[in-house]
Each structure stands twice: as C-alpha cells, then as structure tokens.
Short mmCIF file of C-alpha atoms and ligand atoms in Angstrom, two decimals:
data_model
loop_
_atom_site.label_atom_id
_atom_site.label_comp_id
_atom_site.label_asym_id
_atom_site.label_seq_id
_atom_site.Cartn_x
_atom_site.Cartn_y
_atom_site.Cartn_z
CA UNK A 1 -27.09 12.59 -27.73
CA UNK A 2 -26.89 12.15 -31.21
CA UNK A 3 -25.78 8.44 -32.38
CA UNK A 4 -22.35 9.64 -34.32
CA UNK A 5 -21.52 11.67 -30.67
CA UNK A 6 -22.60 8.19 -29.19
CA UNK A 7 -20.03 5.84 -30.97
CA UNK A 8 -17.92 8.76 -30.63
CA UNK A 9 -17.89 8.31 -26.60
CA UNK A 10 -18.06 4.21 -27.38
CA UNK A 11 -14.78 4.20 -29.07
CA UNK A 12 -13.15 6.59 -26.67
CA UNK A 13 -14.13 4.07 -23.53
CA UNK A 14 -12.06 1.23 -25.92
CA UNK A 15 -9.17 3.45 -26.43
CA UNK A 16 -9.28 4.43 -22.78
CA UNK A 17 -9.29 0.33 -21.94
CA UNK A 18 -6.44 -0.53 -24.34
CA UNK A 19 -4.18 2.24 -23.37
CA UNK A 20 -4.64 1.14 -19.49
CA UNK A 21 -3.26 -2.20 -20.92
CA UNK A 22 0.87 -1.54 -19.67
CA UNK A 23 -0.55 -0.67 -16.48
CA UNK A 24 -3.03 -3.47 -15.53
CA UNK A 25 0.20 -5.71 -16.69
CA UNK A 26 2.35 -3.99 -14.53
CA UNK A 27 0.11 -4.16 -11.47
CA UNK A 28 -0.81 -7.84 -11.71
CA UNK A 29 0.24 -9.91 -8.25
CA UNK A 30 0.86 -6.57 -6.61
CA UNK A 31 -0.59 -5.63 -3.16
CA UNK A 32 -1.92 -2.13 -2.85
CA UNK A 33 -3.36 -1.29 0.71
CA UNK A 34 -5.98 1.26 0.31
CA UNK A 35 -6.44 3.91 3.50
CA UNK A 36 -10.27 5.10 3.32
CA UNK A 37 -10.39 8.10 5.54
CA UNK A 38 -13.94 9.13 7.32
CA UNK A 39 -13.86 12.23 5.95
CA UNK A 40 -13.31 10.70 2.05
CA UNK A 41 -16.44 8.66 2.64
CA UNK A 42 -19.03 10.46 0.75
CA UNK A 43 -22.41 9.68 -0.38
CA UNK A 44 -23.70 6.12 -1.57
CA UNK A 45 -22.86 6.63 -4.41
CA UNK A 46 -19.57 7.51 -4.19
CA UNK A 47 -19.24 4.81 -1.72
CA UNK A 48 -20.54 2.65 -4.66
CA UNK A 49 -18.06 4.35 -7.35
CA UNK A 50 -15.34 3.11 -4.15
CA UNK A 51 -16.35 -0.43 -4.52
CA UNK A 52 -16.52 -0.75 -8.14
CA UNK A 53 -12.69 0.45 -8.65
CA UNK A 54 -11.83 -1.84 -5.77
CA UNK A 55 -13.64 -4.62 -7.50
CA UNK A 56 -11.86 -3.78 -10.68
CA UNK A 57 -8.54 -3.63 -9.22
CA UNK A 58 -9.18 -7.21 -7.68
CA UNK A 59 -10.49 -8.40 -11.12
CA UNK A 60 -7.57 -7.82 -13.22
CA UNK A 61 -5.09 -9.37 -10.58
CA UNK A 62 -4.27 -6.60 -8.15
CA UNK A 63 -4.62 -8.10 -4.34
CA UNK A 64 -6.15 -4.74 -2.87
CA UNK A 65 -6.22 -4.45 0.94
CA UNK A 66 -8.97 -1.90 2.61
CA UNK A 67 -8.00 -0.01 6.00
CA UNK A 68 -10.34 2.60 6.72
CA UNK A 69 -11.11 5.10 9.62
CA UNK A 70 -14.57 6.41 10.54
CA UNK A 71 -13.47 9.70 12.92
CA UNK A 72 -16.52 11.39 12.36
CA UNK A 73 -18.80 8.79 12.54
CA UNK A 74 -16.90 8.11 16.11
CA UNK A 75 -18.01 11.62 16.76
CA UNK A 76 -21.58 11.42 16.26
CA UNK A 77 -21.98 8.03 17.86
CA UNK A 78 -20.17 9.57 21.05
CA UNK A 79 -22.09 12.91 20.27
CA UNK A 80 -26.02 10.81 20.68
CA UNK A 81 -24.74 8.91 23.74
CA UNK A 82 -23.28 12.57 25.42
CA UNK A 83 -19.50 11.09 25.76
CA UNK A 84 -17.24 13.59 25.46
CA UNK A 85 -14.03 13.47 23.55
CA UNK A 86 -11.02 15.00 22.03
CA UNK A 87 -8.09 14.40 20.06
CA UNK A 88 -4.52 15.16 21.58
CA UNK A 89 -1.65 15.73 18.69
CA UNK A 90 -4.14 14.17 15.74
CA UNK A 91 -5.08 10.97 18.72
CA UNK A 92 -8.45 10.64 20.41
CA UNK A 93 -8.54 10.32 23.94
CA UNK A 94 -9.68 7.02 24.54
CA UNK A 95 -10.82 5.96 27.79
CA UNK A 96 -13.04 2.57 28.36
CA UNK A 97 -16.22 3.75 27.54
CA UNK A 98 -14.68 5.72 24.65
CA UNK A 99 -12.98 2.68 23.30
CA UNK A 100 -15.76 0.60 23.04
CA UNK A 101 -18.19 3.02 20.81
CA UNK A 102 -14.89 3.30 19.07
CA UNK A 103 -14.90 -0.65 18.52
CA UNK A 104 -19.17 -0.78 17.45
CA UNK A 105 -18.71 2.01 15.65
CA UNK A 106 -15.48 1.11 12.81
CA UNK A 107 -15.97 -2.84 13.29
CA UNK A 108 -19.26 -2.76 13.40
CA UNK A 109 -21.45 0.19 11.43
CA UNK A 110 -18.34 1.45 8.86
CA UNK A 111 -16.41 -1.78 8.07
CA UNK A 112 -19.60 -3.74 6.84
CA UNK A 113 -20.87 -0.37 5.23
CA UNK A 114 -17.49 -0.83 3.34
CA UNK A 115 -17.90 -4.61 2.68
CA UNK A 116 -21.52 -4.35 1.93
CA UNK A 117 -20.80 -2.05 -0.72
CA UNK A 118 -17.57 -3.69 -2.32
CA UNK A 119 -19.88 -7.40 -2.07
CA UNK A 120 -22.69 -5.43 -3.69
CA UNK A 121 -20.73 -4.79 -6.63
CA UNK A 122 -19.90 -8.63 -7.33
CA UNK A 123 -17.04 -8.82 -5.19
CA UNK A 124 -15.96 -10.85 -2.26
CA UNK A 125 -14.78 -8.95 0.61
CA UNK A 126 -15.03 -10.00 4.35
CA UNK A 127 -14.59 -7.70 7.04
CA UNK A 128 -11.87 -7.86 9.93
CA UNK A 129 -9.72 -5.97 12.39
CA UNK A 130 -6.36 -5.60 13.60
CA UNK A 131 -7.32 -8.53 15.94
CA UNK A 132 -8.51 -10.96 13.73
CA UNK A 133 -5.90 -13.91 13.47
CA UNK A 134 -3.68 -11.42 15.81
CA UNK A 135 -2.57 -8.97 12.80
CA UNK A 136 -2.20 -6.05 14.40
CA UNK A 137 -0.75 -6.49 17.96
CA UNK A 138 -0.06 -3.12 19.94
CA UNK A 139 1.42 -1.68 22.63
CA UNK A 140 -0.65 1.42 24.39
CA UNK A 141 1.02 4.77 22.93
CA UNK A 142 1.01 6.98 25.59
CA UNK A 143 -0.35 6.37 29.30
CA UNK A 144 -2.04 10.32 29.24
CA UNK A 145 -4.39 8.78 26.04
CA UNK A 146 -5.61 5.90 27.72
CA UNK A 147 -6.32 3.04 25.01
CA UNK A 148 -5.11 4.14 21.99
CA UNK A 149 -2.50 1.56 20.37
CA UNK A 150 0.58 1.97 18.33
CA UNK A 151 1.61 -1.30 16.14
CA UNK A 152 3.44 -3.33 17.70
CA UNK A 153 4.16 -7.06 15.99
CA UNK A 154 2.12 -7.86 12.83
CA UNK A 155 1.06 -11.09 11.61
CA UNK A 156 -0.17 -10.45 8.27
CA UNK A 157 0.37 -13.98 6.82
CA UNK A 158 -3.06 -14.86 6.74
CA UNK A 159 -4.00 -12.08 4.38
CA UNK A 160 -2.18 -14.03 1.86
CA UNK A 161 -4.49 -16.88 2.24
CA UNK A 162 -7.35 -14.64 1.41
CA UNK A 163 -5.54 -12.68 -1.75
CA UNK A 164 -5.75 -16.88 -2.98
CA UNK A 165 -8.92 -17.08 -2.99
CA UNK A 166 -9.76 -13.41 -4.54
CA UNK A 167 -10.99 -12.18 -1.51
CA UNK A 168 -10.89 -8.46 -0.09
CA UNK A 169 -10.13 -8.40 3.21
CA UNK A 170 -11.51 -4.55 4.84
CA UNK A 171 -9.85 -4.25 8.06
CA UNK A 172 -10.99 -1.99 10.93
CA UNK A 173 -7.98 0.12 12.65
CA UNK A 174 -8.23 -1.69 15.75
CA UNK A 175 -5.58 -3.73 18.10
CA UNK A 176 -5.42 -6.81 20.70
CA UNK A 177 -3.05 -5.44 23.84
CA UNK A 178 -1.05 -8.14 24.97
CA UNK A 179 -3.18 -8.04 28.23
CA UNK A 180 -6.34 -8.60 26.63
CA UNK A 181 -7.05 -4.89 25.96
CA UNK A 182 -8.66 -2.99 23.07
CA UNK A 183 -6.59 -0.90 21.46
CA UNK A 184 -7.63 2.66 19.17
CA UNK A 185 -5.40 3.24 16.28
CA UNK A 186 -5.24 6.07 14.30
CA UNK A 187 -6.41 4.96 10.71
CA UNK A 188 -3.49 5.90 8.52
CA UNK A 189 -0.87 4.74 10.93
CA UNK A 190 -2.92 0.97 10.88
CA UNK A 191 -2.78 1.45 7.09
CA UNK A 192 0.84 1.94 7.28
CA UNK A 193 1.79 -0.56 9.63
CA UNK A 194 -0.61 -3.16 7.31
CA UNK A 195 1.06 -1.77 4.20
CA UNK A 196 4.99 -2.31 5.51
CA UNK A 197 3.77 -5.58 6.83
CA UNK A 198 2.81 -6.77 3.56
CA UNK A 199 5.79 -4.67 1.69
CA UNK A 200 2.98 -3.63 -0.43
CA UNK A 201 3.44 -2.11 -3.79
CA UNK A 202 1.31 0.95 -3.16
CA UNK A 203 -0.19 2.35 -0.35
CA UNK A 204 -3.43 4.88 -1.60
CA UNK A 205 -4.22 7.41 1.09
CA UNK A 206 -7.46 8.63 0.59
CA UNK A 207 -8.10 11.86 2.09
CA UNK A 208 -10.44 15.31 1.38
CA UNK A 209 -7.56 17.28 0.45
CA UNK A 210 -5.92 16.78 -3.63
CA UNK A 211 -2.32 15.95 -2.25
CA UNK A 212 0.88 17.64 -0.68
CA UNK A 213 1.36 21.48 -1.49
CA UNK A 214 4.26 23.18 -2.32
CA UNK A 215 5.66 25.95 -0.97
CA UNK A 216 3.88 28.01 -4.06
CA UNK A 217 0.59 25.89 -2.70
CA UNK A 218 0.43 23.82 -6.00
CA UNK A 219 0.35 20.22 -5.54
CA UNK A 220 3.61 18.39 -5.78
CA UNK A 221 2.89 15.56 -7.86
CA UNK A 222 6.31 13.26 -7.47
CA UNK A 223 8.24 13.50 -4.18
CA UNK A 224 11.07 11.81 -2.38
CA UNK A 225 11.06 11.22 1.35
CA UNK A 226 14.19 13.79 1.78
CA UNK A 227 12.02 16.61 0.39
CA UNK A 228 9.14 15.56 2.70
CA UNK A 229 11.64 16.15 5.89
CA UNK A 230 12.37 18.96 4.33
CA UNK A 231 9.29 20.66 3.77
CA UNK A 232 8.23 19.32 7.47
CA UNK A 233 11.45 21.22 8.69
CA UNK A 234 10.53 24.61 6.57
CA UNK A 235 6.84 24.44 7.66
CA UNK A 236 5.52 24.24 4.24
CA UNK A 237 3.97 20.50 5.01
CA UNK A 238 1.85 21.28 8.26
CA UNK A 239 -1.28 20.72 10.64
CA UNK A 240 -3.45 17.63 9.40
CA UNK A 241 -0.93 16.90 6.56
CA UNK A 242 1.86 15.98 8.91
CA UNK A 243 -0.20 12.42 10.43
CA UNK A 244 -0.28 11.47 6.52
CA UNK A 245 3.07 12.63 5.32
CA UNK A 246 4.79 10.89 8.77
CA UNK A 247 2.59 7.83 7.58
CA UNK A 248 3.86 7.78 3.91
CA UNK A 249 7.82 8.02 5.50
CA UNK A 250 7.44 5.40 7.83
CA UNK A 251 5.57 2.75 5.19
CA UNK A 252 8.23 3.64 2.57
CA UNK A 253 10.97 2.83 5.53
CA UNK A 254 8.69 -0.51 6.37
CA UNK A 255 9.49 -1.56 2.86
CA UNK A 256 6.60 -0.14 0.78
CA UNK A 257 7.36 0.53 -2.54
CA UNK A 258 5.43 4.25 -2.69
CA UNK A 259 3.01 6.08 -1.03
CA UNK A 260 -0.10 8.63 -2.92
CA UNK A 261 -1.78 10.81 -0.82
CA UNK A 262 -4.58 11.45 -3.20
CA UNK A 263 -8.63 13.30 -2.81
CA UNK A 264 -10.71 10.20 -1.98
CA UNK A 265 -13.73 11.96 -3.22
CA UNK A 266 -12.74 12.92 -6.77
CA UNK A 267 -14.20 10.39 -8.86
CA UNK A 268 -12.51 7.12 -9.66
CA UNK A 269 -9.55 8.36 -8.10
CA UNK A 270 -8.04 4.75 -7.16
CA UNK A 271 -8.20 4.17 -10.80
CA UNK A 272 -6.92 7.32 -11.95
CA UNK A 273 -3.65 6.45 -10.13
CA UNK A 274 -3.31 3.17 -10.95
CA UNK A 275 -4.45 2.63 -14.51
CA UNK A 276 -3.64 6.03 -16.36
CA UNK A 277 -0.70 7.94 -17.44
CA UNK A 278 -1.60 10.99 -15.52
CA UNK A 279 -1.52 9.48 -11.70
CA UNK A 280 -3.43 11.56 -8.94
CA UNK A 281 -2.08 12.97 -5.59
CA UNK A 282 1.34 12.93 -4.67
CA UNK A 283 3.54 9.96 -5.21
CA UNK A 284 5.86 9.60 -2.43
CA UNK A 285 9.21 7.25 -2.86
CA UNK A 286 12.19 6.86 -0.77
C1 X2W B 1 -9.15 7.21 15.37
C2 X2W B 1 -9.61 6.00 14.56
C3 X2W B 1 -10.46 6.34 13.38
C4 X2W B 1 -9.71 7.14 12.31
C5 X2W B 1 -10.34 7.87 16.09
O1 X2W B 1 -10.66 7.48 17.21
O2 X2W B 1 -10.95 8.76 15.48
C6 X2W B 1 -7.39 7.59 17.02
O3 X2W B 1 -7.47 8.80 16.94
P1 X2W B 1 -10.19 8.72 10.19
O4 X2W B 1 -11.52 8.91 9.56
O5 X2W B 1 -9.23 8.02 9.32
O6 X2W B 1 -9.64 9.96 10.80
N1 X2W B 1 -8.16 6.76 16.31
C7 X2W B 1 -6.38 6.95 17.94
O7 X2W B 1 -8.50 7.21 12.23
O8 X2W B 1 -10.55 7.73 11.41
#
C-alpha cells in the first residue's frame, strides 16, 4: 500500500472512532445480553473477532451478558457416543443420558471455548449456567420431551455483582428443577428469559441468517411486535425464524427495551449494531 493510501485508511479508523462517540455515550451502564447461536460460531477467528467486540463493549461501559447454545456440537458429541436424538417443534428430546452430554457438552466444551476466547483478548469473563447462584430455575416443559426446561423463577441479582467488578459472565442454557433435576433449555428462550430478567437494554440474537424477511424477502430492518404477529399470522415469518421472533416478543413483553436478530457471522456485527449509524439485523420494539 502506498503511504498517502496508508494515512488515508489511518484517518478514516479516527473518523470512524469519533463518529461512534453519541453511541458509546448512549450505551454506557446499559445491559445488552448477547444470544451466541451454535450455528453463528464460526472459525477461531471469528470466534476471536466475537471476543474482541465483547471486550470492547465491556471497555467503554456496556455490562454485556453472553448466553449461547451449542446444538450442533450436542449433535456430534451424541453422534461419537451413538445416542440418538431429535428435536420436537425446534426442542430436543432429552432423556437422562441425553441430558447429561447436553450438560458436558455447553457447560463444559462451548462455554469455556467462549470464555477462553473473550479472557484471551484481555478480558475477564467467567463461565456459568442457569444453575449457578439458582438463576435460571425451571419447570420441565412438556412430559413427552423428557428434561427439557422452560424458565421458571430467575434470580439474576448476582449478575449485578459481577457487571461491578467488569466481569463477563457467559452463561450456559441450562436449569436446576426444583427436584434436583437438570434441565435443557433451548438457547434463545434462556437468552430471553436472562434478558427480561435483567430488563436489559438490548438483546443481540446472533444467528446464520441476516434478519427477518419481508413479505418481498428483503430484510425488514425496524419492526414493531404487532407486525411480527402479523407476519406470523400471514406466514411470511416461518420455520426456524418463528423460535427467534417468539423469543424477541416475549423479552420485549419481559421488559427489554429491543430485540436484533442479526447474522452472527458477518464480521463485527455486535459492533455494527451498537456503535454505527447503520444498525444490522432487525430491530424489534414493542
Ligand atoms: C438445545 C440447547 C442448545 C441450543 C439443544 O439441546 O440443542 C433444546 O433444544 P443453539 O445452537 O442455540 O441451537 N436445547 C431444549 O439451543 O443451541
């Protein structure tokens, strides 16, 4: 590159910093839960390029909040020890064997993945799930799929300990039962149920699809929840959509500000969001 193209790309990185100025005010103190979906975890490195926008957001004041999922890593675990599985209305079957690859697979193998990474680049993260300090307590969702969990009572008030001391907590999408049991959650309804728990300012779901489509198949970048129900009701929002748009209604009726469904995988997409003018995804608000 030749030097005067050089300074050229210098001074456009400064501009770039001082026009993300309103925004970095505006987001300081707020909570933005971040869902990181399986299928939006990519290579290292853009498991690294992850991190380093999480880091930033936590630098400049944001208290960021990772739930993640880990279906297909679920898959292959249960896939090397021959257990079979499948998924029932978006839900994996979960029986007792199922359930605990489930739990040594997203507690163990994908959450420190995640907090390796986000540590890695100068951040502090620890890793936890829904039963850690009893945050997530659930109730089983439906006798016919065995141990999978929906939300029940949240206790999220220890988080806020953490966001004191600049920490990132990366939470696994797992619940106690009141009797003791293990409960599977679906990853974007834990990220929800996190989200309205903390009324957070934004919840991010990061997915492998650029955001919710029209009925022209565009992407509709600004929604309200009314035009979700109504594009549910048309058939226009459908299949693996529905899980995230039925997320993003019931987080914005917990008491979250908005929801962005939004590709996990395009670069720097957190960022994009947050810090520019042009947003990413689909911005849902009630
Ligand atoms: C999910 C939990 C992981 C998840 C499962 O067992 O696959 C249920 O289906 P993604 O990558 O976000 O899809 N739980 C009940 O949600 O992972």
């Amino acid at each position: 590159m030749k030097k005067q193209d050089m300074n050229r790309d210098w001074i456009a990185t400064a501009r770039t910093l001082s026009q993300a100025l309103p925004y970095l005010q505006r987001y300081t103190g707020a909570t933005v839960v971040i869902k990181l979906g399986g299928h939006a975890m990519g290579s290292d490195e853009a498991m690294e390029d992850f991190a380093r926008d999480v880091v930033l957001m936590r630098q400049v004041g944001v208290n960021p909040v990772v739930v993640h999922g880990g279906g297909p890593m679920i898959n292959a675990m249960l896939e090397r020890l021959e257990i079979k599985s499948e998924f029932v209305n978006g839900k994996r079957v979960t029986d007792a064997a199922t359930v605990e690859v489930v739990e040594m697979v997203l507690s163990g193998l994908v959450n420190k993945h995640i907090v390796q990474a986000i540590n890695r680049q100068g951040g502090k993260s620890v890793g936890l799930s829904g039963k850690d300090a009893d945050l997530m307590i659930c109730d089983q969702t439906n006798p016919d799929l065995g141990f999978v969990g929906t939300p029940a009572e949240m206790n999220p008030e220890f988080l806020q300990e953490l966001f004191a001391t600049d920490t990132i907590p990366v939470i696994a999408p797992l619940g106690a039962g009141r009797n003791g049991e293990t409960f599977n959650v679906n990853g974007d309804t834990a990220a929800g149920a996190i989200a309205a728990a903390l009324t957070a300012d934004r919840l991010l779901l990061l997915t492998d699809v650029a955001g919710v489509k029209g009925a022209n198949g565009d992407v509709m970048t600004e929604l309200k929840a009314q035009q979700i129900r109504d594009l549910t009701a048309e058939g226009v929002i459908a299949g693996g959509m529905i899980p995230k748009t039925e997320t993003a209604l019931s987080a914005i009726e917990g008491g979250v500000r908005a929801v962005v469904i939004l590709d996990g995988r395009a670069p720097n997409a957190c960022l994009l969001e947050l810090f520019t003018e042009h947003g990413a995804g689909s911005l849902i608000r009630g």
